[in-house]
Short mmCIF file of C-alpha atoms in Angstrom, two decimals:
data_model
loop_
_atom_site.label_atom_id
_atom_site.label_comp_id
_atom_site.label_asym_id
_atom_site.label_seq_id
_atom_site.Cartn_x
_atom_site.Cartn_y
_atom_site.Cartn_z
CA UNK A 17 90.40 50.55 2.59
CA UNK A 18 89.19 48.68 5.71
CA UNK A 19 86.54 49.99 8.10
CA UNK A 20 86.26 49.24 11.81
CA UNK A 21 83.57 49.89 14.40
CA UNK A 22 84.05 50.14 18.18
CA UNK A 23 81.26 48.99 20.49
CA UNK A 24 83.01 50.29 23.63
CA UNK A 25 85.63 52.89 24.38
CA UNK A 26 88.85 51.36 23.11
CA UNK A 27 92.16 52.76 24.29
CA UNK A 28 93.63 55.33 21.88
CA UNK A 29 96.95 53.51 22.18
CA UNK A 30 95.32 50.64 20.35
CA UNK A 31 93.41 52.68 17.80
CA UNK A 32 96.57 54.55 16.79
CA UNK A 33 98.05 51.22 15.66
CA UNK A 34 95.69 51.25 12.67
CA UNK A 35 97.36 52.49 9.49
CA UNK A 36 96.00 55.07 7.06
CA UNK A 37 94.34 52.18 5.26
CA UNK A 38 91.75 51.94 8.06
CA UNK A 39 88.78 54.18 8.77
CA UNK A 40 86.41 54.19 11.75
CA UNK A 41 82.71 53.92 10.97
CA UNK A 42 79.59 54.51 13.02
CA UNK A 43 77.66 52.19 10.71
CA UNK A 44 78.30 48.69 12.06
CA UNK A 45 76.80 47.14 8.92
CA UNK A 46 79.68 48.37 6.77
CA UNK A 47 82.46 47.42 9.18
CA UNK A 48 85.08 44.81 8.26
CA UNK A 49 85.99 44.46 11.93
CA UNK A 50 84.43 45.22 15.31
CA UNK A 51 86.42 46.03 18.45
CA UNK A 52 84.60 45.29 21.70
CA UNK A 53 85.19 45.06 25.42
CA UNK A 54 82.04 44.26 27.43
CA UNK A 55 79.13 45.11 25.11
CA UNK A 56 76.66 42.25 24.65
CA UNK A 57 76.65 40.99 21.08
CA UNK A 58 74.37 37.95 21.32
CA UNK A 59 71.38 39.72 19.79
CA UNK A 60 73.26 41.60 17.09
CA UNK A 61 72.72 40.98 13.40
CA UNK A 62 76.04 40.56 11.62
CA UNK A 63 76.35 41.82 8.05
CA UNK A 64 78.13 39.89 5.31
CA UNK A 65 80.82 42.58 5.41
CA UNK A 66 81.97 41.61 8.89
CA UNK A 67 85.16 39.54 8.84
CA UNK A 68 86.47 39.80 12.40
CA UNK A 69 85.52 40.63 15.99
CA UNK A 70 88.32 41.42 18.43
CA UNK A 71 87.64 41.36 22.14
CA UNK A 72 90.01 43.68 24.01
CA UNK A 73 90.24 41.24 26.90
CA UNK A 74 90.28 37.50 27.54
CA UNK A 75 86.67 36.43 28.16
CA UNK A 76 84.28 36.16 25.20
CA UNK A 77 81.03 35.38 27.03
CA UNK A 78 79.50 38.49 25.44
CA UNK A 79 80.11 37.21 21.88
CA UNK A 80 78.15 34.44 20.06
CA UNK A 81 81.32 32.59 19.10
CA UNK A 82 79.79 29.59 17.31
CA UNK A 83 77.32 31.73 15.37
CA UNK A 84 80.25 33.82 14.19
CA UNK A 85 82.19 30.73 13.14
CA UNK A 86 79.25 29.56 10.99
CA UNK A 87 79.33 32.93 9.24
CA UNK A 88 83.09 32.83 8.69
CA UNK A 89 83.67 35.60 11.23
CA UNK A 90 86.90 35.07 13.16
CA UNK A 91 86.66 36.02 16.84
CA UNK A 92 89.86 37.14 18.54
CA UNK A 93 90.68 37.76 22.19
CA UNK A 94 93.78 39.08 23.94
CA UNK A 95 94.78 36.54 26.60
CA UNK A 96 97.53 37.56 28.98
CA UNK A 97 97.43 41.27 28.17
CA UNK A 98 95.57 42.05 31.41
CA UNK A 99 97.35 39.39 33.46
CA UNK A 100 99.54 41.71 35.50
CA UNK A 101 96.61 43.89 36.56
CA UNK A 102 94.67 40.84 37.76
CA UNK A 103 97.75 39.37 39.43
CA UNK A 104 98.28 42.52 41.48
CA UNK A 105 94.64 42.54 42.57
CA UNK A 106 94.85 38.88 43.64
CA UNK A 107 97.91 39.62 45.76
CA UNK A 108 96.12 42.64 47.24
CA UNK A 109 93.11 40.43 47.94
CA UNK A 110 95.22 37.95 49.89
CA UNK A 111 96.72 40.73 51.99
CA UNK A 112 93.31 42.31 52.65
CA UNK A 113 91.92 38.92 53.69
CA UNK A 114 94.86 38.17 55.96
CA UNK A 115 95.00 41.45 57.82
CA UNK A 116 91.76 43.34 58.41
CA UNK A 117 93.04 46.45 56.70
CA UNK A 118 89.58 47.50 55.50
CA UNK A 119 88.10 47.07 58.98
CA UNK A 120 90.94 49.05 60.50
CA UNK A 121 90.52 51.92 58.06
CA UNK A 122 86.77 52.05 58.72
CA UNK A 123 87.37 52.01 62.49
CA UNK A 124 89.70 55.03 62.20
CA UNK A 125 87.17 56.90 60.07
CA UNK A 126 84.38 56.30 62.58
CA UNK A 127 86.48 57.64 65.48
CA UNK A 128 88.23 60.40 63.54
CA UNK A 129 86.79 63.13 65.79
CA UNK A 130 88.08 61.51 69.00
CA UNK A 131 91.02 63.60 70.31
CA UNK A 132 92.36 60.42 71.97
CA UNK A 133 92.21 58.38 68.77
CA UNK A 134 95.95 57.67 68.81
CA UNK A 135 95.88 56.12 72.28
CA UNK A 136 92.63 54.32 71.54
CA UNK A 137 94.09 52.85 68.34
CA UNK A 138 96.91 51.22 70.32
CA UNK A 139 94.31 49.38 72.38
CA UNK A 140 92.06 48.37 69.49
CA UNK A 141 94.62 47.44 66.81
CA UNK A 142 94.85 43.78 67.82
CA UNK A 143 91.39 43.06 66.42
CA UNK A 144 92.60 44.13 62.95
CA UNK A 145 96.15 42.72 63.07
CA UNK A 146 95.52 39.38 61.33
CA UNK A 147 98.36 37.19 60.08
CA UNK A 148 101.15 37.26 57.52
CA UNK A 149 100.96 35.37 54.21
CA UNK A 150 104.65 34.42 54.21
CA UNK A 151 105.01 30.74 55.03
CA UNK A 152 101.36 29.96 54.23
CA UNK A 153 100.27 27.50 51.55
CA UNK A 154 98.66 28.97 48.43
CA UNK A 155 96.81 26.73 45.99
CA UNK A 156 96.35 27.97 42.42
CA UNK A 157 93.82 26.28 40.16
CA UNK A 158 94.77 27.11 36.58
CA UNK A 159 98.29 28.09 35.56
CA UNK A 160 97.62 30.17 32.49
CA UNK A 161 98.81 33.73 31.95
CA UNK A 162 97.37 35.01 35.25
CA UNK A 163 97.84 31.89 37.36
CA UNK A 164 101.55 31.60 36.61
CA UNK A 165 102.13 35.28 37.45
CA UNK A 166 100.28 34.88 40.76
CA UNK A 167 102.32 31.76 41.50
CA UNK A 168 105.66 33.45 40.92
CA UNK A 169 104.70 36.60 42.83
CA UNK A 170 103.43 34.57 45.81
CA UNK A 171 106.60 32.49 45.83
CA UNK A 172 108.68 35.68 45.98
CA UNK A 173 106.58 36.77 48.96
CA UNK A 174 107.58 33.60 50.81
CA UNK A 175 104.46 31.52 50.26
CA UNK A 176 104.53 27.77 49.71
CA UNK A 177 102.77 27.56 46.32
CA UNK A 178 100.83 24.59 44.96
CA UNK A 179 99.63 24.69 41.36
CA UNK A 180 97.10 22.50 39.57
CA UNK A 181 96.55 22.57 35.81
CA UNK A 182 96.21 19.36 33.78
CA UNK A 183 96.38 21.37 30.55
CA UNK A 184 99.36 23.59 31.33
CA UNK A 185 101.17 24.84 28.24
CA UNK A 186 104.88 24.38 27.68
CA UNK A 187 105.41 28.16 27.79
CA UNK A 188 103.56 28.45 31.09
CA UNK A 189 105.56 25.59 32.59
CA UNK A 190 108.84 27.23 31.56
CA UNK A 191 107.75 30.54 33.11
CA UNK A 192 106.96 29.03 36.51
CA UNK A 193 109.39 29.25 39.39
CA UNK A 194 111.08 25.96 40.24
CA UNK A 195 109.78 26.29 43.77
CA UNK A 196 106.15 25.74 42.67
CA UNK A 197 104.75 22.38 43.77
CA UNK A 198 102.82 20.83 40.87
CA UNK A 199 99.73 19.07 42.21
CA UNK A 200 98.67 16.09 40.13
CA UNK A 201 95.21 16.07 41.69
CA UNK A 202 93.02 19.06 42.44
CA UNK A 203 91.95 17.55 45.77
CA UNK A 204 95.45 18.21 47.11
CA UNK A 205 94.82 21.93 46.66
CA UNK A 206 91.59 21.74 48.63
CA UNK A 207 93.04 19.66 51.47
CA UNK A 208 96.38 21.33 52.22
CA UNK A 209 96.18 25.00 51.24
CA UNK A 210 95.47 28.00 53.47
CA UNK A 211 94.61 30.18 50.47
CA UNK A 212 93.03 29.02 47.21
CA UNK A 213 92.70 31.13 44.07
CA UNK A 214 90.90 30.15 40.84
CA UNK A 215 92.15 31.06 37.37
CA UNK A 216 90.26 28.92 34.85
CA UNK A 217 87.85 29.85 32.03
CA UNK A 218 84.11 29.62 32.61
CA UNK A 219 82.54 26.78 30.63
CA UNK A 220 80.31 23.77 31.08
CA UNK A 221 83.07 21.76 32.72
CA UNK A 222 84.17 24.42 35.22
CA UNK A 223 80.78 25.87 36.21
CA UNK A 224 80.25 25.21 39.93
CA UNK A 225 83.62 23.47 40.24
CA UNK A 226 83.92 24.80 43.81
CA UNK A 227 80.87 23.33 45.52
CA UNK A 228 79.88 21.86 48.86
CA UNK A 229 82.00 18.72 48.36
CA UNK A 230 85.12 20.74 47.59
CA UNK A 231 84.51 23.17 50.47
CA UNK A 232 84.16 20.26 52.89
CA UNK A 233 87.68 19.12 51.91
CA UNK A 234 89.19 22.52 52.71
CA UNK A 235 91.00 23.47 55.89
CA UNK A 236 89.14 25.36 58.59
CA UNK A 237 89.59 29.10 58.08
CA UNK A 238 90.61 28.83 54.43
CA UNK A 239 90.62 31.98 52.28
CA UNK A 240 89.08 31.57 48.82
CA UNK A 241 89.80 34.05 46.01
CA UNK A 242 87.92 34.20 42.73
CA UNK A 243 89.02 36.68 40.08
CA UNK A 244 88.01 34.45 37.16
CA UNK A 245 84.17 34.16 37.00
CA UNK A 246 81.50 34.02 39.70
CA UNK A 247 79.79 30.94 38.19
CA UNK A 248 82.84 28.82 39.03
CA UNK A 249 81.66 28.78 42.66
CA UNK A 250 78.44 27.36 44.10
CA UNK A 251 77.71 30.58 45.96
CA UNK A 252 74.79 29.38 48.17
CA UNK A 253 77.05 26.59 49.49
CA UNK A 254 79.84 29.10 49.95
CA UNK A 255 77.64 31.50 51.92
CA UNK A 256 76.82 28.66 54.34
CA UNK A 257 80.54 27.99 54.77
CA UNK A 258 81.21 31.68 55.38
CA UNK A 259 78.48 31.88 58.00
CA UNK A 260 79.83 28.76 59.73
CA UNK A 261 83.42 30.04 59.67
CA UNK A 262 84.67 27.14 57.56
CA UNK A 263 85.75 29.70 54.98
CA UNK A 264 87.38 32.66 56.71
CA UNK A 265 87.14 35.08 53.77
CA UNK A 266 85.87 35.06 50.21
CA UNK A 267 87.55 37.62 47.96
CA UNK A 268 85.96 38.11 44.56
CA UNK A 269 85.79 40.62 41.73
CA UNK A 270 82.16 39.79 40.87
CA UNK A 271 79.35 41.53 42.69
CA UNK A 272 75.93 39.90 42.59
CA UNK A 273 72.93 39.76 44.97
CA UNK A 274 73.98 36.44 46.48
CA UNK A 275 77.47 37.41 47.51
CA UNK A 276 77.49 41.21 47.81
CA UNK A 277 76.03 41.27 51.30
CA UNK A 278 77.30 37.91 52.55
CA UNK A 279 79.41 37.82 55.72
CA UNK A 280 83.20 37.73 55.57
CA UNK A 281 83.40 38.74 51.94
CA UNK A 282 85.55 41.28 50.15
CA UNK A 283 83.87 42.11 46.84
CA UNK A 284 85.42 44.47 44.31
CA UNK A 285 83.47 45.90 41.33
CA UNK A 286 85.17 43.95 38.53
CA UNK A 287 88.45 45.85 38.79
CA UNK A 288 90.80 43.07 37.73
CA UNK A 289 91.46 44.07 34.13
CA UNK A 290 90.43 47.71 34.43
CA UNK A 291 93.81 49.34 34.89
CA UNK A 292 94.92 51.86 32.31
CA UNK A 293 97.88 49.68 31.43
CA UNK A 294 95.73 46.56 30.91
CA UNK A 295 93.26 48.42 28.70
CA UNK A 296 96.15 49.81 26.63
CA UNK A 297 97.76 46.38 26.25
CA UNK A 298 94.49 44.68 25.29
CA UNK A 299 93.62 47.35 22.72
CA UNK A 300 97.04 47.17 21.08
CA UNK A 301 96.91 43.37 20.90
CA UNK A 302 93.36 43.42 19.49
CA UNK A 303 94.25 45.88 16.74
CA UNK A 304 97.41 43.98 15.80
CA UNK A 305 95.45 40.72 15.51
CA UNK A 306 92.78 42.38 13.35
CA UNK A 307 95.36 43.97 11.05
CA UNK A 308 97.31 40.74 10.55
CA UNK A 309 94.10 38.93 9.70
CA UNK A 310 92.61 41.52 7.37
CA UNK A 311 95.88 42.27 5.57
CA UNK A 312 97.52 38.83 5.53
CA UNK A 313 94.84 36.30 6.47
CA UNK A 314 96.82 35.16 9.53
CA UNK A 315 95.02 34.10 12.69
CA UNK A 316 96.39 34.37 16.21
CA UNK A 317 94.52 34.17 19.51
CA UNK A 318 91.20 33.24 17.95
CA UNK A 319 88.62 31.42 20.03
CA UNK A 320 86.73 29.85 17.12
CA UNK A 321 89.36 29.25 14.43
CA UNK A 322 92.85 27.71 14.61
CA UNK A 323 96.12 29.61 14.80
CA UNK A 324 97.72 30.00 11.38
CA UNK A 325 100.65 32.21 10.42
CA UNK A 326 101.74 32.28 6.78
CA UNK A 327 103.51 35.59 7.16
CA UNK A 328 103.21 38.09 4.30
CA UNK A 329 102.37 36.62 0.93
CA UNK A 330 105.34 36.84 -1.46
CA UNK A 331 103.65 34.91 -4.26
CA UNK A 332 101.13 36.12 -6.84
CA UNK A 333 98.04 35.59 -4.70
CA UNK A 334 96.64 34.27 -1.44
CA UNK A 335 93.20 32.82 -0.75
CA UNK A 336 91.82 31.99 2.71
CA UNK A 337 88.92 29.68 3.49
CA UNK A 338 86.83 29.35 6.67
CA UNK A 339 85.05 26.01 6.56
CA UNK A 340 83.67 23.01 8.40
CA UNK A 341 86.21 20.56 9.74
CA UNK A 342 85.26 17.50 7.71
CA UNK A 343 86.90 15.02 5.36
CA UNK A 344 87.70 15.65 1.70
CA UNK A 345 87.64 19.43 1.88
CA UNK A 346 91.28 19.90 0.85
CA UNK A 347 90.86 17.63 -2.18
CA UNK A 348 87.84 19.65 -3.32
CA UNK A 349 89.73 22.92 -2.96
CA UNK A 350 92.82 21.70 -4.82
CA UNK A 351 90.66 20.21 -7.59
CA UNK A 352 89.16 23.63 -8.23
CA UNK A 353 92.59 25.26 -8.23
CA UNK A 354 94.01 22.62 -10.60
CA UNK A 355 91.07 22.93 -13.00
CA UNK A 356 91.65 26.69 -13.07
CA UNK A 357 95.32 26.23 -13.91
CA UNK A 358 96.50 27.65 -10.58
CA UNK A 359 99.70 26.20 -9.12
CA UNK A 360 99.97 26.08 -5.33
CA UNK A 361 103.22 27.57 -4.02
CA UNK A 362 102.41 27.02 -0.36
CA UNK A 363 99.45 25.95 1.74
CA UNK A 364 98.40 25.26 5.31
CA UNK A 365 95.29 23.72 6.86
CA UNK A 366 94.45 23.52 10.54
CA UNK A 367 91.34 22.77 12.53
CA UNK A 368 89.89 23.76 15.87
CA UNK A 369 86.96 21.64 16.97
CA UNK A 370 84.23 21.77 14.35
CA UNK A 371 85.89 24.51 12.31
CA UNK A 372 88.91 24.68 10.03
CA UNK A 373 90.92 27.28 8.17
CA UNK A 374 92.89 26.80 4.98
CA UNK A 375 95.30 29.18 3.26
CA UNK A 376 96.71 28.77 -0.25
CA UNK A 377 99.49 30.90 -1.73
CA UNK A 378 99.40 30.66 -5.53
CA UNK A 379 101.93 31.34 -8.25
CA UNK A 380 99.20 33.02 -10.28
CA UNK A 381 96.72 35.72 -9.21
CA UNK A 382 93.55 34.44 -7.53
CA UNK A 383 90.54 35.05 -9.72
CA UNK A 384 86.99 35.82 -8.67
CA UNK A 385 85.96 32.64 -10.51
CA UNK A 386 88.14 30.55 -8.18
CA UNK A 387 86.74 32.32 -5.15
CA UNK A 388 83.13 31.70 -6.16
CA UNK A 389 83.69 28.02 -7.00
CA UNK A 390 85.34 27.34 -3.64
CA UNK A 391 82.59 29.26 -1.87
CA UNK A 392 80.02 26.89 -3.39
CA UNK A 393 81.65 23.82 -1.80
CA UNK A 394 79.38 22.40 0.89
CA UNK A 395 80.73 23.32 4.33
CA UNK A 396 82.52 26.50 3.25
CA UNK A 397 81.55 29.61 5.21
CA UNK A 398 83.79 32.31 3.79
CA UNK A 399 86.42 32.71 1.09
CA UNK A 400 88.72 35.74 0.88
CA UNK A 401 91.23 36.87 -1.69
CA UNK A 402 94.09 38.61 0.12
CA UNK A 403 96.29 39.66 -2.84
#
């Protein structure tokens, strides 16, 4: 019997994917797995029982990923499951920035008691008319799950789309419309595009990637959209550009004191991945990842351990090992198995940065003695017997 704990409200459509072999628990210390959305976990104490944390969403800034890796806790996320919700909000953001729809709605509300409002609207509408996005150049920085969907949708709306992503995956490249112009250099995006949208993860390399130098390259009256993370943009430099009119509009999903009251901004309260459909999709994906890991030892969409899929064990036993990525580890593991008289039917070892994961399927049942001996190897964080 496995136990799971939820730190936030997780969609019932995800929870119902647990089998009868799973029980919810209010005691986090006894949980085998934790499901989380936005709750901060940096100051939490993790018990030795905890095997997995699944984030029902893409970002894992609220989880101490490296600390978990050192404890043999696999951290999962659900990339792409909220992509459509974010894509739709990005498209809406471009339309709102192009035509002053919000200003027009507010104007009508303010004059709602005027019996001549219809006639007056005909005179005033020009100030809210704006321009169309069809035929304009859109630059997309980052062509992952969200970026590629934005690119294809914008192309269908008649935009001339430029995409920049030096690390684009094969799957993402296949999913992109042939009409997308692939920019080899990010500066091309800044120099030629009327609209620029950012879809990259927040890390040390991307923090402040849109700063004064990049803004200076941009066209006069450019529209900048940020539905990724606020720290990607040097916001004081951006506010200066907004005040000067260099940047026509800044559309973002991240409210903070610097940007919330700045001129020419459209700030939404982190709505991107908050649709009912996105929350359902993320919850289902999180539960499926947890189940496959707990029941079979397989890892998919982990941010601290490599992807490994050995399917369902059809041999006598399976043992999984979370360990440091360093030389001679496999030899040490196999030496212990050989000395115990265990014959390896199948094995796989992969690494991700400083951490590695090894799975052995054996022709004989895995004993507790084997587990303990492997666990004593220097650099091993966690050893599990699956069957």
